[in-house]
XYZ file of C-alpha atoms in Angstrom:
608
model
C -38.315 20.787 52.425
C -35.621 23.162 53.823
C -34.436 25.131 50.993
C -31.397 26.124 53.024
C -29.842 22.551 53.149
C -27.079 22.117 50.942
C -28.763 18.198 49.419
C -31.984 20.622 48.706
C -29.950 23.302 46.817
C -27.819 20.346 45.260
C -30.903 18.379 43.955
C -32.503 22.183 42.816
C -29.626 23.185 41.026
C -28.798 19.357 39.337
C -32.608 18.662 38.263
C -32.703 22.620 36.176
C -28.676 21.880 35.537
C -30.310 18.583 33.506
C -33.533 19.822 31.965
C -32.102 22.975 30.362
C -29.407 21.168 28.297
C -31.350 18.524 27.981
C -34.174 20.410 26.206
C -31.993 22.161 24.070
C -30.015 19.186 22.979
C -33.137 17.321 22.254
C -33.509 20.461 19.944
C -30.377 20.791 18.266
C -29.242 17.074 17.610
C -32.561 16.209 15.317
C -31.290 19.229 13.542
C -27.348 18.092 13.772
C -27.604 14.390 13.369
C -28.953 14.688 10.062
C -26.162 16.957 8.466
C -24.007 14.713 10.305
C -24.961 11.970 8.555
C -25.321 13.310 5.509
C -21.800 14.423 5.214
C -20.306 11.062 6.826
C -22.111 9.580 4.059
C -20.624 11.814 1.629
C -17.168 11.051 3.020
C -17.599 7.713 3.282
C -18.742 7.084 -0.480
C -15.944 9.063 -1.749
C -13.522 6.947 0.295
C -14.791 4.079 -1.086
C -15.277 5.627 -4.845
C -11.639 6.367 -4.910
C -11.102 2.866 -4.038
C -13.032 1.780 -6.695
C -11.317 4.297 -9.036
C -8.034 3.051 -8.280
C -9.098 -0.422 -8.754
C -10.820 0.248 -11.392
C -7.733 2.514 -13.137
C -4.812 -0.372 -12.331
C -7.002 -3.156 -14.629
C -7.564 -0.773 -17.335
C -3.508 -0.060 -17.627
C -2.856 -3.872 -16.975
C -5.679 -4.187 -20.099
C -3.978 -1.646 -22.269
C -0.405 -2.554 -21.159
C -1.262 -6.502 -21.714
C -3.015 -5.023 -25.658
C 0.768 -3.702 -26.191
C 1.766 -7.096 -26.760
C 1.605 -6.629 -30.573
C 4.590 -4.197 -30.018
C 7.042 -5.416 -27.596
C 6.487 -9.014 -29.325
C 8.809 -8.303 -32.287
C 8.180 -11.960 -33.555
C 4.472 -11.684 -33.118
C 4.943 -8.081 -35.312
C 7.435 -9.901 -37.956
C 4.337 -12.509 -38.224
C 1.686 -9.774 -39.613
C 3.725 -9.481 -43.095
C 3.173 -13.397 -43.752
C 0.640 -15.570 -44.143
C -1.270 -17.862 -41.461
C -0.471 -20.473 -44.067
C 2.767 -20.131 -43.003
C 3.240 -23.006 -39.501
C 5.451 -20.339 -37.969
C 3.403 -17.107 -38.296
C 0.149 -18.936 -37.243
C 1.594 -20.644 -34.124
C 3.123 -17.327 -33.725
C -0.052 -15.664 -33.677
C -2.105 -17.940 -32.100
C 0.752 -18.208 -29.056
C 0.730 -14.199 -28.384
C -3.176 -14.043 -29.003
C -3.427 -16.990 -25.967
C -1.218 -15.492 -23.622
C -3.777 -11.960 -24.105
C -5.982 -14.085 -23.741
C -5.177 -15.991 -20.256
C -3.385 -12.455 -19.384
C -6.669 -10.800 -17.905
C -9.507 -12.051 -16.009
C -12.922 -11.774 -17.796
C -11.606 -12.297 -21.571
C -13.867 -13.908 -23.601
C -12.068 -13.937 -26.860
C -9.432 -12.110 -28.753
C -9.924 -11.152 -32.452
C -6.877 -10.390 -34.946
C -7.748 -8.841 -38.436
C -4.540 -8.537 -40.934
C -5.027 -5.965 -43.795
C -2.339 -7.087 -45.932
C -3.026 -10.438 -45.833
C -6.681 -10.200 -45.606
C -6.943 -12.915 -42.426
C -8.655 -13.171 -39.542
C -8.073 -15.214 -36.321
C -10.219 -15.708 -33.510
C -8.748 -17.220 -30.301
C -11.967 -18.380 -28.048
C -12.447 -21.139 -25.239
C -8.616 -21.980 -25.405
C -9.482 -22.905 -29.418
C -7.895 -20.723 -32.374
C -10.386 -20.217 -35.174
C -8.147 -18.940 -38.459
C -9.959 -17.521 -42.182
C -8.436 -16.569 -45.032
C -9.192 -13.564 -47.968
C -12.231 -11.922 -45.974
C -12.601 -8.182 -45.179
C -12.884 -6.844 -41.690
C -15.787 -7.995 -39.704
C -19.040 -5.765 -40.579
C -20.186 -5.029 -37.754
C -16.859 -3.486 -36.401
C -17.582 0.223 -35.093
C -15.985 3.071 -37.280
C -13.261 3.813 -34.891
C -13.121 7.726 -36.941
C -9.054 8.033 -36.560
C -8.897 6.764 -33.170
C -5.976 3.981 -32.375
C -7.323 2.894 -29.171
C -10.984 2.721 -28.378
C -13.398 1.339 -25.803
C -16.509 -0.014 -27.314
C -19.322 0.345 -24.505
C -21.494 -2.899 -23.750
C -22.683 -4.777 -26.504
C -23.847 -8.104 -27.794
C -20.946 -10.469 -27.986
C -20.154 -11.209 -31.832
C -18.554 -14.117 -33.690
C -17.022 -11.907 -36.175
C -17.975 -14.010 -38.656
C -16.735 -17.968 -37.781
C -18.752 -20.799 -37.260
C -18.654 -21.854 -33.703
C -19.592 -24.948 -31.981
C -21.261 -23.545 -29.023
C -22.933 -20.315 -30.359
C -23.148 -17.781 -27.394
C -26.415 -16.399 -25.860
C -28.106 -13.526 -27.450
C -27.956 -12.032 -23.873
C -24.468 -11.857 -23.576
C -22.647 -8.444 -23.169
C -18.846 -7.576 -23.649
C -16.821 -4.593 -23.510
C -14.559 -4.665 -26.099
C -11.237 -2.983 -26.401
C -9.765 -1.850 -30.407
C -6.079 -1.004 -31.154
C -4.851 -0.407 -34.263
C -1.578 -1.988 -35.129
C 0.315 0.356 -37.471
C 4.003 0.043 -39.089
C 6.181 1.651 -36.413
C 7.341 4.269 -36.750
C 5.652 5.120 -39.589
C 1.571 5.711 -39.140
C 0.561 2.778 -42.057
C -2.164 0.646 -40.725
C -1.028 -3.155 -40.880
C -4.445 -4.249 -38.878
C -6.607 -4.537 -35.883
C -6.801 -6.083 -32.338
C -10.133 -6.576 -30.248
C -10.316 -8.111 -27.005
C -13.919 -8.570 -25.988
C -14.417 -8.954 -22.162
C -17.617 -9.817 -20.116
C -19.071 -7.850 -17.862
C -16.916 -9.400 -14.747
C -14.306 -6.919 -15.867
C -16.110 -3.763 -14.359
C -18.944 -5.737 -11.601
C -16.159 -7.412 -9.958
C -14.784 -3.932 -8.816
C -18.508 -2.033 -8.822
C -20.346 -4.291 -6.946
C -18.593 -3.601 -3.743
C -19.438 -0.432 -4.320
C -22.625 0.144 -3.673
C -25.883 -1.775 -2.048
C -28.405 -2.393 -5.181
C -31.571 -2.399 -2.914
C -31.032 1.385 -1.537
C -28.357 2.882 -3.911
C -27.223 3.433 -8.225
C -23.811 3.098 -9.736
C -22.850 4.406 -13.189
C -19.590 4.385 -14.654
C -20.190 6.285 -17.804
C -17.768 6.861 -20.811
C -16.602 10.165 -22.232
C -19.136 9.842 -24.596
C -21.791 9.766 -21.270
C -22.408 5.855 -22.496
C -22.923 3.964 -19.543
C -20.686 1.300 -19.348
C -22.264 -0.750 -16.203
C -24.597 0.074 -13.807
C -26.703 -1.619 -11.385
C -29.819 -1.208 -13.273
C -28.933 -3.682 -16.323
C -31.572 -1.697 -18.372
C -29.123 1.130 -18.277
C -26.123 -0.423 -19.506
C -24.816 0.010 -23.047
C -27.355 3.423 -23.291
C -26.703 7.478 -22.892
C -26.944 9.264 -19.558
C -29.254 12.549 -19.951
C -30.502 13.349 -17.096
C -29.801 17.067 -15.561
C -28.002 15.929 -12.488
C -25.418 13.974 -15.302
C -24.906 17.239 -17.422
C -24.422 19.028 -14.004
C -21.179 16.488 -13.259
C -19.947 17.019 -16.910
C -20.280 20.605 -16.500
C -18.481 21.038 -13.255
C -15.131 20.196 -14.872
C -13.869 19.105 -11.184
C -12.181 15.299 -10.586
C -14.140 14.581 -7.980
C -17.424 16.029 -6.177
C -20.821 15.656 -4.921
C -24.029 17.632 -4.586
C -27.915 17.132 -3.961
C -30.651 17.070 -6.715
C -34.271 15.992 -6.254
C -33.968 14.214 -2.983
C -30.648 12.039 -4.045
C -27.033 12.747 -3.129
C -24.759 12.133 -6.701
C -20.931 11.567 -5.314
C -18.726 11.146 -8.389
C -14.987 10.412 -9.394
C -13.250 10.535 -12.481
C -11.499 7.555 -14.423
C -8.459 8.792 -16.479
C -6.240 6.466 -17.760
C -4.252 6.579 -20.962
C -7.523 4.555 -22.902
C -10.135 5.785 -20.702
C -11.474 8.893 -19.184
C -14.866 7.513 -17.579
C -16.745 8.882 -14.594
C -17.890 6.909 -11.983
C -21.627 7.946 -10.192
C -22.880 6.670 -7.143
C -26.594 7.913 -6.300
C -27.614 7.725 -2.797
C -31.643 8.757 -2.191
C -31.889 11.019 0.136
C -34.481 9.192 2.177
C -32.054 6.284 2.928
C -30.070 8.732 4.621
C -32.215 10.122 6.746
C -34.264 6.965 7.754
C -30.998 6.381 9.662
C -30.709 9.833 11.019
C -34.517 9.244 12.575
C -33.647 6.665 14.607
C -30.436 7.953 15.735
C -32.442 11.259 16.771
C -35.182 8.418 18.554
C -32.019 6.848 20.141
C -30.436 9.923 21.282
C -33.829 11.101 22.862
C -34.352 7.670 24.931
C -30.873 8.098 25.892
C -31.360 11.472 27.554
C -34.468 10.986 28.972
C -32.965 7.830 30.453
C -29.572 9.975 31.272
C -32.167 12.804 33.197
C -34.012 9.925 35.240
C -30.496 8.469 36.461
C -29.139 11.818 37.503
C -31.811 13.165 39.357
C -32.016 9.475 41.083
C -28.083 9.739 41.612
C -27.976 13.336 42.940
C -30.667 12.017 46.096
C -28.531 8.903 46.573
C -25.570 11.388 46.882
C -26.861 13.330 49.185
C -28.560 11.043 51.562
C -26.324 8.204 51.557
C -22.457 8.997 50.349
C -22.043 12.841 51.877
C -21.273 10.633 54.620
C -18.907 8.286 53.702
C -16.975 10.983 51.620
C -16.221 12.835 54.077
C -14.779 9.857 56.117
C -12.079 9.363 53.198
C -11.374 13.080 53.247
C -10.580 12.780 57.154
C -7.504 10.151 56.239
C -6.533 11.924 53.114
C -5.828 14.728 56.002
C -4.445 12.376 58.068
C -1.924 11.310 55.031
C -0.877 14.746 54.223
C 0.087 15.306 57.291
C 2.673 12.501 57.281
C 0.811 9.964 58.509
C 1.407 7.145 55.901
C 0.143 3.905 57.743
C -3.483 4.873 58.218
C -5.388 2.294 58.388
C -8.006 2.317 55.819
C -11.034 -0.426 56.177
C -14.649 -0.165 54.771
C -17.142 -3.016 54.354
C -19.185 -1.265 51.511
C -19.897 -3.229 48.321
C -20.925 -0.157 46.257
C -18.085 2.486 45.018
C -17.688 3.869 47.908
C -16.654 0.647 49.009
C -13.891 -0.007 46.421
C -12.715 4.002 46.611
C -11.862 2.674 50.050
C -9.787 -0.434 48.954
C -8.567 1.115 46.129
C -6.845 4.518 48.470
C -5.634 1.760 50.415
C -4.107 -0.402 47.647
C -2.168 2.782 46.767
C -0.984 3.754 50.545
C 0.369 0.032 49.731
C 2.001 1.124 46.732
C 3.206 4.423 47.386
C 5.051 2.830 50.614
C 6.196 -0.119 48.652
C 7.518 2.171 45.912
C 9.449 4.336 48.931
C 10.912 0.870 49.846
C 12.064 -0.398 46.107
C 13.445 3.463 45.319
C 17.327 2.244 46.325
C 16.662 -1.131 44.425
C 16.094 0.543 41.248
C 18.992 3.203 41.800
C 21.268 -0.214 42.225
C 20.036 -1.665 38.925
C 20.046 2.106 37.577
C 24.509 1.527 38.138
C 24.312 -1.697 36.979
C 23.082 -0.776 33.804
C 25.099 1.748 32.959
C 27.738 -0.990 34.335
C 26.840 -3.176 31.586
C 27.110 -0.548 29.019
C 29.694 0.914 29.773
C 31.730 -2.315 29.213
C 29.545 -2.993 25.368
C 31.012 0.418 24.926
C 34.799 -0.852 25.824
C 34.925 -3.880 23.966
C 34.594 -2.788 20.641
C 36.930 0.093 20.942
C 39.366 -2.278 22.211
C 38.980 -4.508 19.616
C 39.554 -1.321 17.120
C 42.132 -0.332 18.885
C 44.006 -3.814 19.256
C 43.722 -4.182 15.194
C 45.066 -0.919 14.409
C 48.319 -2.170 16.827
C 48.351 -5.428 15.152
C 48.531 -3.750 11.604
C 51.019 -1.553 13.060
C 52.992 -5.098 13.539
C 52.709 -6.047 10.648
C 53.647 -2.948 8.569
C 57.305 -3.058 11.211
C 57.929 -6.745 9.759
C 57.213 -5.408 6.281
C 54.040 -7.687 5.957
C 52.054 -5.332 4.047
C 49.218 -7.712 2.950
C 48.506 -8.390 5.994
C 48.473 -4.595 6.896
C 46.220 -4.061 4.121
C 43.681 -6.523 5.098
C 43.996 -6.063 9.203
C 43.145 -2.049 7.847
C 40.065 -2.989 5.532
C 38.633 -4.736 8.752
C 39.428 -2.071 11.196
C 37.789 0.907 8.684
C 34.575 -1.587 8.261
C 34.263 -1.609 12.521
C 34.544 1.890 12.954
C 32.066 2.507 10.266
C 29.690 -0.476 11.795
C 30.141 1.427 15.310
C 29.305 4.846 14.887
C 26.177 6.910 13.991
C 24.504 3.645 13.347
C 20.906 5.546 13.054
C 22.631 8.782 10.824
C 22.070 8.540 6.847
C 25.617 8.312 5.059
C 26.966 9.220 1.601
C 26.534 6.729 -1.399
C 30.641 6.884 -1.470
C 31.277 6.588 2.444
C 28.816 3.133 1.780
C 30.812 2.325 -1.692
C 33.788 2.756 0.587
C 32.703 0.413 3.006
C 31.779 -2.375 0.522
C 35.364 -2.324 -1.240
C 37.031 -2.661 2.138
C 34.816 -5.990 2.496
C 35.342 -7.117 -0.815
C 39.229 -7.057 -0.313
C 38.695 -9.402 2.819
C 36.658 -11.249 0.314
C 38.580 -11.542 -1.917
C 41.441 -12.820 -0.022
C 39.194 -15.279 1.814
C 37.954 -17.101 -1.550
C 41.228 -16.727 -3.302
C 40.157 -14.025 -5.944
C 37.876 -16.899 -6.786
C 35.355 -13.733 -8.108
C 35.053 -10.465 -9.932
C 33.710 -7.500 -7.964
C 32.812 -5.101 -10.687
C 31.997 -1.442 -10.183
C 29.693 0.665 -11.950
C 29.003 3.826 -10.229
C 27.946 7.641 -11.738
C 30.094 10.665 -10.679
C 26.885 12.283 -10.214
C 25.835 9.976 -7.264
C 28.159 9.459 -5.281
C 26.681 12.455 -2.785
C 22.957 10.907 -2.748
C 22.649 10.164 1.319
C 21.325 6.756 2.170
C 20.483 4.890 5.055
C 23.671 3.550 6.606
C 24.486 -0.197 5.855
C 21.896 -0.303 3.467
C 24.021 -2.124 0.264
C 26.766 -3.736 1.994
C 23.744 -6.596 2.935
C 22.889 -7.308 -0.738
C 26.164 -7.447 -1.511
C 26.870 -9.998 1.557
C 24.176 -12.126 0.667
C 26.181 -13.334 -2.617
C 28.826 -14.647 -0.555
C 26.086 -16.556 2.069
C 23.966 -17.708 -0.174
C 24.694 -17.156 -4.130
C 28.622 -17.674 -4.744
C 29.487 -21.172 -6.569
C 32.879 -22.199 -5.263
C 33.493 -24.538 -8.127
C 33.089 -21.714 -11.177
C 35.429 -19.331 -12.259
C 33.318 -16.890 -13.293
C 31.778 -15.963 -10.146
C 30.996 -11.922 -10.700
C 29.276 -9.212 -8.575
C 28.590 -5.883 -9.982
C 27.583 -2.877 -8.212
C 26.043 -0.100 -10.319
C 24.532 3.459 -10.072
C 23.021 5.969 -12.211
C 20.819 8.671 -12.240
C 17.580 8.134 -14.112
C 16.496 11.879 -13.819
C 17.145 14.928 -11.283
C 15.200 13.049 -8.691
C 16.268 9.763 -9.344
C 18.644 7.271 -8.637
C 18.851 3.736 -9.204
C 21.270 1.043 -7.857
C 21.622 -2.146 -9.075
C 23.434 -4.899 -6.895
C 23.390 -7.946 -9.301
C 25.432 -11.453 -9.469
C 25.505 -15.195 -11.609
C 24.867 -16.812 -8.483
C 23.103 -19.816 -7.873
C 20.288 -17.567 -7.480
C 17.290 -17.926 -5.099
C 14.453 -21.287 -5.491
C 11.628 -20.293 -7.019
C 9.379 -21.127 -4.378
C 11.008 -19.090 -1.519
C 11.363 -16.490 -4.623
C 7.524 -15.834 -4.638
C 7.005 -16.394 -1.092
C 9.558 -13.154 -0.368
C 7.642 -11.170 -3.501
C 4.735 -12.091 -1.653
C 5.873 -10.630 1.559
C 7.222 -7.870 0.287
C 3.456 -6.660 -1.719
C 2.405 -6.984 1.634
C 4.638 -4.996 3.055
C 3.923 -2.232 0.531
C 0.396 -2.151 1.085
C 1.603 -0.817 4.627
C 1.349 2.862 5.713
C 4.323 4.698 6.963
C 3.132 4.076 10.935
C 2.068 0.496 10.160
C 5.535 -0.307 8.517
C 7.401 1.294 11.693
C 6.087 -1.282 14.406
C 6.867 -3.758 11.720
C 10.210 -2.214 11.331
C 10.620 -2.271 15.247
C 9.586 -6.334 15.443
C 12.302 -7.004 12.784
C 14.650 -5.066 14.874
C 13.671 -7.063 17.884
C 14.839 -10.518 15.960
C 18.198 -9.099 14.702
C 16.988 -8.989 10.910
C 19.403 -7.170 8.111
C 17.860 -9.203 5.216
C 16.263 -8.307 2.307
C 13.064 -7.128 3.719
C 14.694 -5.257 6.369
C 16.212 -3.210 3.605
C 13.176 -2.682 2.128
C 11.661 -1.266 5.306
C 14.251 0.800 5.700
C 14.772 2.395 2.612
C 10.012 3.223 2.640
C 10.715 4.524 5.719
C 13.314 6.731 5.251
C 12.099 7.767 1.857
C 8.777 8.524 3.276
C 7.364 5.648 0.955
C 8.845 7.295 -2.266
C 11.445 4.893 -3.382
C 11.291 1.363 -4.608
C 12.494 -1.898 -4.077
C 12.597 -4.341 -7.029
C 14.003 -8.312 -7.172
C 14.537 -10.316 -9.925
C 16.375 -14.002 -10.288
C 18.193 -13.493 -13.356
C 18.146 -16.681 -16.357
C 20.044 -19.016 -15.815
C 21.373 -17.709 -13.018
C 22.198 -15.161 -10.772
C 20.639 -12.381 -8.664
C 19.571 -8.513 -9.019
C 18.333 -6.299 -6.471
C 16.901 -2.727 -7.615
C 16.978 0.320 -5.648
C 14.691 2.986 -7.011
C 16.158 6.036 -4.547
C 14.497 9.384 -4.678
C 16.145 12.118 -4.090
C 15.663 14.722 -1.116
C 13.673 17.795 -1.984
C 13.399 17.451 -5.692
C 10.438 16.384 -7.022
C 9.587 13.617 -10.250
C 7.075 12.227 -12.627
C 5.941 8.108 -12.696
C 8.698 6.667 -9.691
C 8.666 3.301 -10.257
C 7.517 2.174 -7.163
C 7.155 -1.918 -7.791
């Protein structure tokens, strides 16, 4: 072996270039891969905790929102000082106590207890069940003070009627108290339970975790374990160290390592709740995975070693050659030579380096040849708009000489309304992409409604509701004027006389605005009504990058309607504002704008 040749040096230096990094990563990644995988598992389960807890969170308020029924049903709170005797307060009763029922998914029966009247009603299995002079159930938990309370898994109870199908011993509900009091006063006038299986919480929890390998606990603040994996567990205390340690810690969220299992934990606050949520993941799960990776990683280097050293001797022997060939016409093309003539017969890369040097000799030549076409579509280009440019201008300026006309032969109607139209193209043609002022738009939309109004005869009333205060809030441009369009193409009746459209602002708080756009239309069908609400939830579930290309496609097809408004107004809010729509009984229209404002900041934006 000559050790001067350059192919001996190169297959030297390659095969101790290989084995030295190779050694040492063989060393280091065992060590590596399994903190790596540790904390992607970490990551991963908090990702998909906080999923859970926001899941989770949403039914719990849609549970204690749907429980608020006895308020904000003031016939259903008239009916607790009357009897059940009484045909009206039972069916009232029984109605509101149905639609809790139906309201969330997993109810399995809604109890009513009325101290006054000493009565009970139990609706169950779409059946209500009514008694009369008995005291509260007995085996009702002492709810010590508290208004709202969360009774952890128990056995379901009858609270005292005689059904027809008695339930299983084995079946467990959740059950949820409020205590109805005289408002505003604090007098007790009785007590709700809703009792719901265990759907309610394994629905959500048992995507969270795989039962074989992993636990889940989602404990109460009273460290009662309100579902788990291990059925055992449910209903009973958490005492265990690693549990006191997550109490103790005081943060939201977390994780840390005791006796060979990973605990990753969120909290679950909500206005009736403040659970935690536990996921344990053994330690020896994790790293089962991280042992083959590290028996994957080493087959892949020794595999990776073999192929080099085999690669650096074909190299040498057999492509030195051919390389050197191709370097001879790259020469030859630097010097100016640009029709070499570049064949090989090889199959292997070599081969297709060849062919492909070639192809782009082709190109590059072809591209010299196609350089004057493209500066003579370049000028017709800027031919073409150039003249998009002229036209409207000339239009602009052949209106403002036609009102001009007009005003000479003392036709000042027409003045006025050849003026409106003029005002709404200039605004339509300029700084199309800039935000404007809430007045410059407000401005806008009264020029329109006097061509409006002219067109239909003053067969409607444009009312106008707008805040002092707001009238500086920017917005993106043209973003009203649409809603406000859309009663004329789709909601105005021609035959009524009290066609109406009313556009209305007002500041909520420092931060934000709301503006109403609302009509008596005909209003929209309720099908197509929930197929746009649909759209738009869909929409919302969108990030800010996701809800640009959709943005750009809607572009693309000309859209302006009402979910092209919406689009607009996440993306230009950064996702802070909100976009409400409502059909109005009987009839009619309202579109919601929930704006919020630049640089301040605000508490519970209504983002629906």
């Amino acid at each position: 072996m000559n050790w001067n040749s350059i192919r001996t040096k190169l297959i030297a230096f390659m095969i101790l270039a290989t084995i030295i990094p190779t050694t040492a990563a063989l060393i280091i990644s065992y060590v590596t891969t399994t903190n790596a995988l540790k904390e992607r598992a970490v990551v991963e389960n908090q990702n998909l905790l906080y999923q859970g807890q926001m899941n989770l969170e949403s039914d719990l308020e849609e549970l204690n929102r749907n429980s608020l029924t006895v308020y904000s049903d003031p016939e259903f709170f008239r009916s607790l000082y009357y009897s059940h005797g009484n045909i009206s307060t039972g069916g009232r009763q029984s109605a509101t106590m149905q639609s809790m029922y139906h309201a969330i998914t997993g109810t399995r029966q809604v109890y009513l207890y009325v101290d006054g009247q000493r009565e009970s009603t139990l609706y169950a299995q779409d059946i209500a069940r009514k008694a009369s002079d008995i005291s509260l159930y007995r085996e009702i938990p002492d709810l010590q003070g508290r208004k709202l309370f969360i009774q952890p898994p128990h056995a379901l109870h009858t609270y005292g009627f005689q059904l027809a199908y008695p339930y299983k011993e084995n079946t467990k509900v959740l059950t949820l108290y409020r205590v109805i009091e005289r408002v505003p006063s604090s007098e007790r006038l009785g007590l709700l339970a809703i009792d719901l299986d265990m759907t309610f919480l394994s629905r959500i929890s048992s995507q969270l975790f795989q039962p074989e390998n992993e636990q889940l606990y989602i404990t109460s603040e009273d460290g009662i374990v309100m579902y788990s994996g291990d059925e055992a567990r449910i209903g009973r205390p958490l005492g265990e160290d690693w549990y006191k340690a997550i109490m103790e810690s005081g943060q939201q969220q977390g994780y840390f390592e005791h006796n060979d299992n990973i605990y990753v934990y969120n909290r679950v606050q909500t206005s009736i709740s403040n659970w935690t949520m536990i996921k344990e993941i053994p330690s020896s799960y994790i790293l089962s995975s991280a042992d083959k990776a590290a028996f994957i990683n080493i087959l892949l280097l020794a595999v990776s070693f073999l192929l080099i050293i085999a690669a650096m001797i074909w190299i040498s022997v057999r492509i030195t050659a051919p390389i050197r060939e191709l370097v001879g016409f790259m020469s030859q093309v630097k010097s100016g030579r640009m029709t070499v003539d570049i064949e090989s017969d090889r199959k292997d890369e070599i081969g297709i380096l060849y062919r492909r040097f070639s192809s782009m000799m082709d190109t590059i030549n072809n591209l010299i040849l196609q350089e004057y076409k493209l500066k003579l579509a370049n000028r017709t280009n800027q031919l073409r708009a150039l003249q998009a440019q002229v036209n409207p201008h000339f239009m602009n300026n052949a209106l403002q000489t036609i009102g001009t006309l007009a005003l000479e032969h003392d036709m000042k109607r027409i003045y006025s309304l050849i003026s409106a139209l003029a005002r709404m193209m200039r605004y339509s043609m300029y700084n199309t992409d800039k935000p404007v002022t809430l007045r410059t738009e407000l401005n806008h939309i009264k020029d329109y409604i006097e061509l409006q109004k002219e067109r239909f005869e003053n067969g409607f009333d444009f009312r106008y509701d707008v805040e002092e205060s707001t009238l500086e809030l920017t917005i993106p441009k043209m973003l009203i004027q649409p809603l406000v369009e859309n009663f004329f193409k789709h909601g105005m009746n021609p035959v009524a006389r009290d066609n109406y459209i009313l556009v209305q602002s007002r500041r909520l708080s420092p931060s934000l605005v709301q503006i109403t756009v609302e009509d008596n239309g005909n209003g929209m069908p309720e099908k197509p009504f929930e197929a746009l609400q649909a759209q738009l939830r869909q929409l919302e579930e969108l990030d800010l990058e996701q809800l640009q290309v959709s943005s750009e496609d809607e572009e693309d097809q000309g859209g302006i309607g009402l979910i092209n408004i919406m689009t607009r107004l996440r993306l230009y809010s950064r996702g802070k504002s909100g976009f409400n729509l409502e059909n109005n009984q009987p009839r009619g229209f309202r579109v919601v704008l929930t704006i919020h404002v630049e640089g301040e900041t605000d508490e519970g934006i209504d983002r629906r």
